[in-house]
CSV table of C-alpha atoms in Angstrom, one decimal:
chain,number,residue,atom,x,y,z
A,1,UNK,CA,42.2,13.6,11.7
A,2,UNK,CA,39.1,11.6,12.4
A,3,UNK,CA,36.8,10.4,9.7
A,4,UNK,CA,33.9,8.1,10.2
A,5,UNK,CA,33.3,5.9,7.2
A,6,UNK,CA,30.2,4.0,6.6
A,7,UNK,CA,30.8,0.9,4.6
A,8,UNK,CA,28.2,-1.6,3.5
A,9,UNK,CA,28.8,-5.2,4.4
A,10,UNK,CA,29.4,-7.4,1.5
A,11,UNK,CA,26.2,-9.2,0.6
A,12,UNK,CA,23.2,-9.0,3.0
A,13,UNK,CA,20.9,-10.5,0.4
A,14,UNK,CA,21.6,-14.1,1.3
A,15,UNK,CA,19.6,-14.5,4.6
A,16,UNK,CA,17.2,-17.1,3.4
A,17,UNK,CA,16.3,-18.6,6.7
A,18,UNK,CA,12.7,-19.5,7.0
A,19,UNK,CA,11.2,-16.7,9.1
A,20,UNK,CA,8.4,-18.6,10.8
A,21,UNK,CA,6.8,-15.8,12.9
A,22,UNK,CA,6.3,-13.5,10.0
A,23,UNK,CA,4.8,-16.3,7.9
A,24,UNK,CA,2.4,-17.3,10.7
A,25,UNK,CA,1.3,-13.7,11.0
A,26,UNK,CA,0.9,-13.4,7.3
A,27,UNK,CA,-1.1,-16.6,7.1
A,28,UNK,CA,-3.5,-15.4,9.9
A,29,UNK,CA,-3.9,-12.0,8.4
A,30,UNK,CA,-4.4,-13.3,4.8
A,31,UNK,CA,-6.9,-15.9,5.9
A,32,UNK,CA,-8.9,-13.3,7.8
A,33,UNK,CA,-8.8,-10.9,4.9
A,34,UNK,CA,-9.9,-13.4,2.3
A,35,UNK,CA,-12.7,-14.6,4.5
A,36,UNK,CA,-13.9,-11.1,5.2
A,37,UNK,CA,-13.6,-10.0,1.6
A,38,UNK,CA,-15.7,-12.9,0.4
A,39,UNK,CA,-18.2,-12.4,3.1
A,40,UNK,CA,-18.3,-8.7,2.1
A,41,UNK,CA,-19.2,-9.3,-1.5
A,42,UNK,CA,-21.7,-12.1,-0.7
A,43,UNK,CA,-23.5,-10.9,2.5
A,44,UNK,CA,-27.0,-9.7,2.1
A,45,UNK,CA,-26.8,-7.1,4.9
A,46,UNK,CA,-25.3,-3.8,3.7
A,47,UNK,CA,-24.2,-2.8,7.2
A,48,UNK,CA,-22.4,-6.1,7.7
A,49,UNK,CA,-20.6,-5.6,4.4
A,50,UNK,CA,-19.3,-2.3,5.7
A,51,UNK,CA,-18.1,-4.0,8.9
A,52,UNK,CA,-16.4,-6.8,6.9
A,53,UNK,CA,-14.7,-4.1,4.8
A,54,UNK,CA,-13.2,-2.7,8.1
A,55,UNK,CA,-11.6,-6.1,8.7
A,56,UNK,CA,-10.1,-6.2,5.2
A,57,UNK,CA,-8.8,-2.6,5.5
A,58,UNK,CA,-7.3,-3.4,8.9
A,59,UNK,CA,-5.7,-6.5,7.4
A,60,UNK,CA,-4.2,-4.4,4.6
A,61,UNK,CA,-2.7,-2.0,7.2
A,62,UNK,CA,-1.3,-5.0,9.1
A,63,UNK,CA,0.4,-6.2,5.8
A,64,UNK,CA,1.9,-2.8,5.3
A,65,UNK,CA,3.4,-2.9,8.8
A,66,UNK,CA,4.6,-6.5,8.1
A,67,UNK,CA,6.3,-5.1,5.0
A,68,UNK,CA,8.1,-2.5,7.1
A,69,UNK,CA,6.0,0.5,5.8
A,70,UNK,CA,4.6,1.7,9.1
A,71,UNK,CA,3.8,5.1,7.7
A,72,UNK,CA,1.6,3.8,5.0
A,73,UNK,CA,0.0,1.5,7.5
A,74,UNK,CA,-0.8,4.3,9.8
A,75,UNK,CA,-2.2,6.4,6.9
A,76,UNK,CA,-4.3,3.4,5.9
A,77,UNK,CA,-5.9,3.2,9.3
A,78,UNK,CA,-6.5,6.9,9.6
A,79,UNK,CA,-7.8,7.5,6.1
A,80,UNK,CA,-9.7,4.3,5.4
A,81,UNK,CA,-10.9,3.1,8.8
A,82,UNK,CA,-11.2,6.6,10.2
A,83,UNK,CA,-12.8,8.5,7.4
A,84,UNK,CA,-13.9,6.4,4.4
A,85,UNK,CA,-15.7,3.8,6.4
A,86,UNK,CA,-17.6,6.5,8.3
A,87,UNK,CA,-18.5,8.0,4.9
A,88,UNK,CA,-19.7,4.6,3.8
A,89,UNK,CA,-21.8,4.2,6.9
A,90,UNK,CA,-23.3,7.6,6.4
A,91,UNK,CA,-24.0,6.7,2.8
A,92,UNK,CA,-25.8,3.5,3.8
A,93,UNK,CA,-27.8,5.2,6.4
A,94,UNK,CA,-28.8,8.2,4.3
A,95,UNK,CA,-29.9,6.1,1.3
A,96,UNK,CA,-31.8,3.8,3.6
A,97,UNK,CA,-30.7,0.9,1.5
A,98,UNK,CA,-32.7,-2.2,2.2
A,99,UNK,CA,-31.0,-3.0,5.5
A,100,UNK,CA,-32.3,-6.5,5.5
A,101,UNK,CA,-32.1,-8.0,2.1
A,102,UNK,CA,-30.0,-6.9,-0.8
A,103,UNK,CA,-29.7,-10.5,-2.0
A,104,UNK,CA,-32.0,-10.3,-4.9
A,105,UNK,CA,-29.0,-10.8,-7.2
A,106,UNK,CA,-30.0,-13.0,-10.1
A,107,UNK,CA,-28.1,-16.2,-10.1
A,108,UNK,CA,-27.1,-15.5,-13.8
A,109,UNK,CA,-25.2,-12.4,-12.8
A,110,UNK,CA,-23.6,-14.2,-9.9
A,111,UNK,CA,-22.4,-17.1,-12.1
A,112,UNK,CA,-21.0,-14.6,-14.7
A,113,UNK,CA,-19.3,-12.7,-12.0
A,114,UNK,CA,-17.8,-15.8,-10.5
A,115,UNK,CA,-16.6,-17.0,-13.9
A,116,UNK,CA,-14.9,-13.6,-14.7
A,117,UNK,CA,-13.4,-13.4,-11.2
A,118,UNK,CA,-12.0,-17.0,-11.3
A,119,UNK,CA,-10.6,-16.5,-14.9
A,120,UNK,CA,-8.9,-13.3,-13.8
A,121,UNK,CA,-7.5,-15.1,-10.8
A,122,UNK,CA,-6.2,-18.0,-12.9
A,123,UNK,CA,-4.5,-15.6,-15.4
A,124,UNK,CA,-3.0,-13.3,-12.7
A,125,UNK,CA,-2.0,-16.2,-10.6
A,126,UNK,CA,-0.2,-17.9,-13.5
A,127,UNK,CA,1.5,-14.7,-14.5
A,128,UNK,CA,2.7,-14.0,-10.9
A,129,UNK,CA,3.9,-17.6,-10.2
A,130,UNK,CA,5.6,-17.7,-13.5
A,131,UNK,CA,7.2,-14.2,-13.2
A,132,UNK,CA,8.2,-14.1,-9.5
A,133,UNK,CA,8.7,-17.7,-8.7
A,134,UNK,CA,11.1,-17.6,-5.8
A,135,UNK,CA,11.8,-14.0,-5.2
A,136,UNK,CA,12.5,-13.4,-1.5
A,137,UNK,CA,11.7,-10.3,0.4
A,138,UNK,CA,14.6,-9.1,2.4
A,139,UNK,CA,13.9,-6.7,5.3
A,140,UNK,CA,15.9,-4.1,7.2
A,141,UNK,CA,18.9,-2.2,6.1
A,142,UNK,CA,21.8,-4.2,4.9
A,143,UNK,CA,24.0,-4.5,7.8
A,144,UNK,CA,26.2,-1.5,8.0
A,145,UNK,CA,29.6,-1.2,9.6
A,146,UNK,CA,30.9,2.0,10.9
A,147,UNK,CA,34.6,2.5,10.4
A,148,UNK,CA,36.4,5.0,12.4
A,149,UNK,CA,39.5,6.1,10.7
A,150,UNK,CA,42.1,7.7,12.9
A,151,UNK,CA,45.4,9.3,12.0
A,152,UNK,CA,45.5,8.4,8.3
A,153,UNK,CA,47.6,10.3,5.9
A,154,UNK,CA,45.3,11.9,3.3
A,155,UNK,CA,47.1,10.1,0.5
A,156,UNK,CA,46.3,6.7,2.0
A,157,UNK,CA,42.6,7.3,1.9
A,158,UNK,CA,40.5,6.0,-1.0
A,159,UNK,CA,39.3,8.4,-3.5
A,160,UNK,CA,35.7,8.9,-2.2
A,161,UNK,CA,37.0,9.9,1.2
A,162,UNK,CA,39.4,12.3,-0.3
A,163,UNK,CA,36.7,13.8,-2.3
A,164,UNK,CA,34.6,14.2,0.8
A,165,UNK,CA,37.4,16.0,2.5
A,166,UNK,CA,37.9,18.2,-0.5
A,167,UNK,CA,34.2,19.0,-0.6
A,168,UNK,CA,34.1,20.2,3.0
A,169,UNK,CA,37.3,22.2,2.5
A,170,UNK,CA,39.2,21.1,5.4
A,171,UNK,CA,38.9,18.5,8.1
A,172,UNK,CA,35.5,18.2,9.6
A,173,UNK,CA,35.1,16.2,12.8
A,174,UNK,CA,33.5,13.4,11.0
A,175,UNK,CA,32.7,12.7,7.5
A,176,UNK,CA,30.2,10.0,6.3
A,177,UNK,CA,31.2,8.3,3.1
A,178,UNK,CA,29.7,5.2,1.6
A,179,UNK,CA,32.5,2.7,0.9
A,180,UNK,CA,32.5,-0.8,-0.3
A,181,UNK,CA,34.3,-3.5,1.6
A,182,UNK,CA,37.1,-3.7,-0.9
A,183,UNK,CA,37.9,0.0,-0.7
A,184,UNK,CA,38.2,-0.2,3.1
A,185,UNK,CA,40.5,-3.1,3.1
A,186,UNK,CA,44.0,-2.4,4.2
A,187,UNK,CA,43.2,0.9,5.9
A,188,UNK,CA,44.3,1.3,9.5
A,189,UNK,CA,40.8,1.6,11.0
A,190,UNK,CA,38.8,0.8,14.0
A,191,UNK,CA,35.5,-1.0,13.4
A,192,UNK,CA,32.4,-0.1,15.4
A,193,UNK,CA,29.4,-2.2,14.5
A,194,UNK,CA,26.0,-0.6,14.0
A,195,UNK,CA,23.4,-1.5,16.6
A,196,UNK,CA,21.2,-4.1,14.8
A,197,UNK,CA,17.6,-3.3,14.5
A,198,UNK,CA,18.0,0.3,15.4
A,199,UNK,CA,16.5,1.4,12.1
A,200,UNK,CA,13.9,-1.3,11.8
A,201,UNK,CA,11.1,1.2,11.2
A,202,UNK,CA,12.9,4.0,9.5
A,203,UNK,CA,11.7,4.9,6.1
A,204,UNK,CA,9.5,7.8,7.1
A,205,UNK,CA,12.3,10.2,6.5
A,206,UNK,CA,12.9,8.9,3.0
A,207,UNK,CA,9.2,9.0,2.2
A,208,UNK,CA,9.0,12.6,3.4
A,209,UNK,CA,12.1,13.5,1.4
A,210,UNK,CA,10.8,12.1,-1.8
A,211,UNK,CA,7.3,13.4,-1.5
A,212,UNK,CA,8.5,16.9,-0.9
A,213,UNK,CA,11.3,16.9,-3.5
A,214,UNK,CA,10.9,14.4,-6.3
A,215,UNK,CA,7.1,14.1,-6.2
A,216,UNK,CA,6.3,17.7,-5.2
A,217,UNK,CA,4.3,18.3,-8.4
A,218,UNK,CA,2.2,15.2,-7.8
A,219,UNK,CA,1.7,16.2,-4.2
A,220,UNK,CA,0.4,19.6,-5.2
A,221,UNK,CA,-1.8,18.0,-7.9
A,222,UNK,CA,-3.3,15.7,-5.3
A,223,UNK,CA,-4.1,18.6,-3.0
A,224,UNK,CA,-5.9,20.4,-5.9
A,225,UNK,CA,-7.6,17.1,-6.7
A,226,UNK,CA,-8.9,16.8,-3.1
A,227,UNK,CA,-10.1,20.4,-3.2
A,228,UNK,CA,-11.9,19.7,-6.5
A,229,UNK,CA,-13.5,16.5,-5.1
A,230,UNK,CA,-14.6,18.4,-1.9
A,231,UNK,CA,-16.3,21.1,-4.0
A,232,UNK,CA,-17.7,18.6,-6.5
A,233,UNK,CA,-19.2,16.4,-3.7
A,234,UNK,CA,-20.9,19.4,-2.2
A,235,UNK,CA,-22.2,20.7,-5.5
A,236,UNK,CA,-23.5,17.3,-6.5
A,237,UNK,CA,-25.1,16.3,-3.2
A,238,UNK,CA,-26.7,19.6,-2.2
A,239,UNK,CA,-30.4,20.2,-2.5
A,240,UNK,CA,-31.5,22.6,-5.2
B,1,UNK,CA,8.9,-14.1,3.3
B,2,UNK,CA,8.3,-14.5,-0.4
B,3,UNK,CA,7.3,-11.7,-2.6
B,4,UNK,CA,4.8,-13.9,-4.3
B,5,UNK,CA,2.6,-14.5,-1.3
B,6,UNK,CA,1.7,-10.8,-1.1
B,7,UNK,CA,1.2,-10.6,-4.8
B,8,UNK,CA,-1.1,-13.6,-4.9
B,9,UNK,CA,-3.1,-12.4,-1.9
B,10,UNK,CA,-3.5,-9.0,-3.6
B,11,UNK,CA,-4.6,-10.8,-6.8
B,12,UNK,CA,-7.2,-12.7,-4.9
B,13,UNK,CA,-8.5,-9.6,-3.3
B,14,UNK,CA,-8.6,-7.9,-6.7
B,15,UNK,CA,-10.7,-10.7,-8.1
B,16,UNK,CA,-13.1,-10.7,-5.2
B,17,UNK,CA,-13.5,-7.0,-5.7
B,18,UNK,CA,-14.2,-7.5,-9.4
B,19,UNK,CA,-16.8,-10.1,-8.5
B,20,UNK,CA,-18.4,-7.6,-6.1
B,21,UNK,CA,-18.5,-4.9,-8.7
B,22,UNK,CA,-20.0,-7.2,-11.3
B,23,UNK,CA,-22.7,-8.8,-9.1
B,24,UNK,CA,-23.8,-6.2,-6.6
B,25,UNK,CA,-26.6,-3.9,-7.5
B,26,UNK,CA,-26.5,-1.6,-4.4
B,27,UNK,CA,-24.5,1.5,-5.3
B,28,UNK,CA,-22.7,1.8,-2.0
B,29,UNK,CA,-21.7,-1.9,-2.1
B,30,UNK,CA,-20.2,-1.4,-5.6
B,31,UNK,CA,-18.2,1.5,-4.3
B,32,UNK,CA,-17.0,-0.7,-1.4
B,33,UNK,CA,-15.9,-3.3,-3.9
B,34,UNK,CA,-13.9,-0.7,-5.8
B,35,UNK,CA,-12.2,0.1,-2.5
B,36,UNK,CA,-11.2,-3.5,-2.3
B,37,UNK,CA,-9.6,-3.4,-5.7
B,38,UNK,CA,-7.7,-0.2,-4.9
B,39,UNK,CA,-6.4,-1.8,-1.7
B,40,UNK,CA,-5.2,-4.8,-3.6
B,41,UNK,CA,-3.3,-2.5,-5.9
B,42,UNK,CA,-1.8,-0.8,-2.8
B,43,UNK,CA,-0.6,-4.1,-1.4
B,44,UNK,CA,1.2,-4.7,-4.7
B,45,UNK,CA,2.8,-1.3,-4.6
B,46,UNK,CA,4.1,-1.6,-1.1
B,47,UNK,CA,5.3,-5.2,-1.6
B,48,UNK,CA,7.3,-4.1,-4.7
B,49,UNK,CA,8.7,-1.2,-2.8
B,50,UNK,CA,9.8,-3.5,0.0
B,51,UNK,CA,11.2,-5.9,-2.6
B,52,UNK,CA,13.3,-3.3,-4.4
B,53,UNK,CA,14.2,-1.6,-1.0
B,54,UNK,CA,13.1,1.9,-1.9
B,55,UNK,CA,10.3,4.2,-0.9
B,56,UNK,CA,8.7,4.7,-4.4
B,57,UNK,CA,6.0,2.0,-3.6
B,58,UNK,CA,5.2,3.7,-0.3
B,59,UNK,CA,4.9,7.1,-1.8
B,60,UNK,CA,2.7,5.8,-4.6
B,61,UNK,CA,0.5,4.0,-2.2
B,62,UNK,CA,0.0,7.2,-0.2
B,63,UNK,CA,-1.1,9.0,-3.4
B,64,UNK,CA,-3.4,6.1,-4.2
B,65,UNK,CA,-5.0,6.4,-0.8
B,66,UNK,CA,-5.5,10.1,-1.3
B,67,UNK,CA,-7.1,9.6,-4.7
B,68,UNK,CA,-9.3,6.8,-3.3
B,69,UNK,CA,-10.6,9.2,-0.6
B,70,UNK,CA,-11.5,11.7,-3.2
B,71,UNK,CA,-13.2,9.1,-5.4
B,72,UNK,CA,-15.3,7.8,-2.5
B,73,UNK,CA,-16.4,11.3,-1.6
B,74,UNK,CA,-17.6,12.1,-5.2
B,75,UNK,CA,-19.0,8.6,-5.7
B,76,UNK,CA,-21.1,8.7,-2.5
B,77,UNK,CA,-22.4,12.1,-3.4
B,78,UNK,CA,-23.5,10.7,-6.8
B,79,UNK,CA,-25.2,7.7,-5.1
B,80,UNK,CA,-26.9,10.2,-2.8
B,81,UNK,CA,-28.2,12.3,-5.6
B,82,UNK,CA,-29.4,9.2,-7.4
B,83,UNK,CA,-31.3,8.1,-4.3
B,84,UNK,CA,-32.9,11.5,-4.0
B,85,UNK,CA,-34.1,11.5,-7.6
B,86,UNK,CA,-35.1,7.9,-8.0
B,87,UNK,CA,-35.6,6.7,-4.5
B,88,UNK,CA,-33.4,3.7,-5.3
B,89,UNK,CA,-29.7,3.1,-5.6
B,90,UNK,CA,-29.9,0.0,-7.8
B,91,UNK,CA,-27.2,0.4,-10.4
B,92,UNK,CA,-29.0,-1.9,-12.8
B,93,UNK,CA,-31.9,0.5,-13.0
B,94,UNK,CA,-29.7,3.3,-14.3
B,95,UNK,CA,-30.1,2.8,-18.0
B,96,UNK,CA,-31.2,6.2,-19.3
B,97,UNK,CA,-28.3,6.2,-21.8
B,98,UNK,CA,-29.3,2.9,-23.2
B,99,UNK,CA,-30.2,3.2,-26.9
């Protein structure tokens, strides 16, 4: 009788070493994004604003990848930089917006906008610093340990494993059961460690699973919304 | 990495987007600033998803991207229509509903 048990290591949430490379990458990306965003909303040239927006969007995509969400990062590049920016450029060129100078913004509007933006930043910054003071982001799966159980009497096994055997009605070659460290203790088992980093980029499967099961209604609604937007854009923009 | 550094960056981007929406008069630039705001929200969603170690944030961010694409399509169509009718895309001149 062979059962492979997957048990989670005790507490993976204590790795609080100062991860320098990630922070340097974050600082570079964040600085570039803030600079480009500010240039985007202040530059007089509309075409330049679109190109600064590209930098911001690419930075957002880089942040997604830094956060371990490579699927969303790739989607961001394809949808935003690939499609939406092109749409914006077409919009700029079709409306022949004053390519040179859009900077006729009254200084009154500009000061009001700056005041509103700064106040919003102060409020949100205070709330965030107050609310999430020292929360750490922990990446990667918690380290998993694969236990290979050989030649164990069924009675010795902890309840979850026995349930799994019952469920499969017999003895499959290997059964994966989540166990805590305490449940595994005392069992005659061999331990095979999981290869570290093997699932560094691995949440695509979970995303697909939840989109097509839990969020299937939202998914279908989005497809209808896109169709409606397509038809609506054509109807609105066509010539009489 | 801290969670807060992502949230604060997103807040800063959000405020810059709000500033752009409030000050810009060119319709296309206003739409671009709205994109900035939506992206700030997306950063928040993905950061919270990574913080809680589930994929809800990612899924929601993908939906937000899809809705943003639809919004840009319709918005640009409206700006185009406005340009065709008035030869201008200055949002401050659109005041027909003003009482």
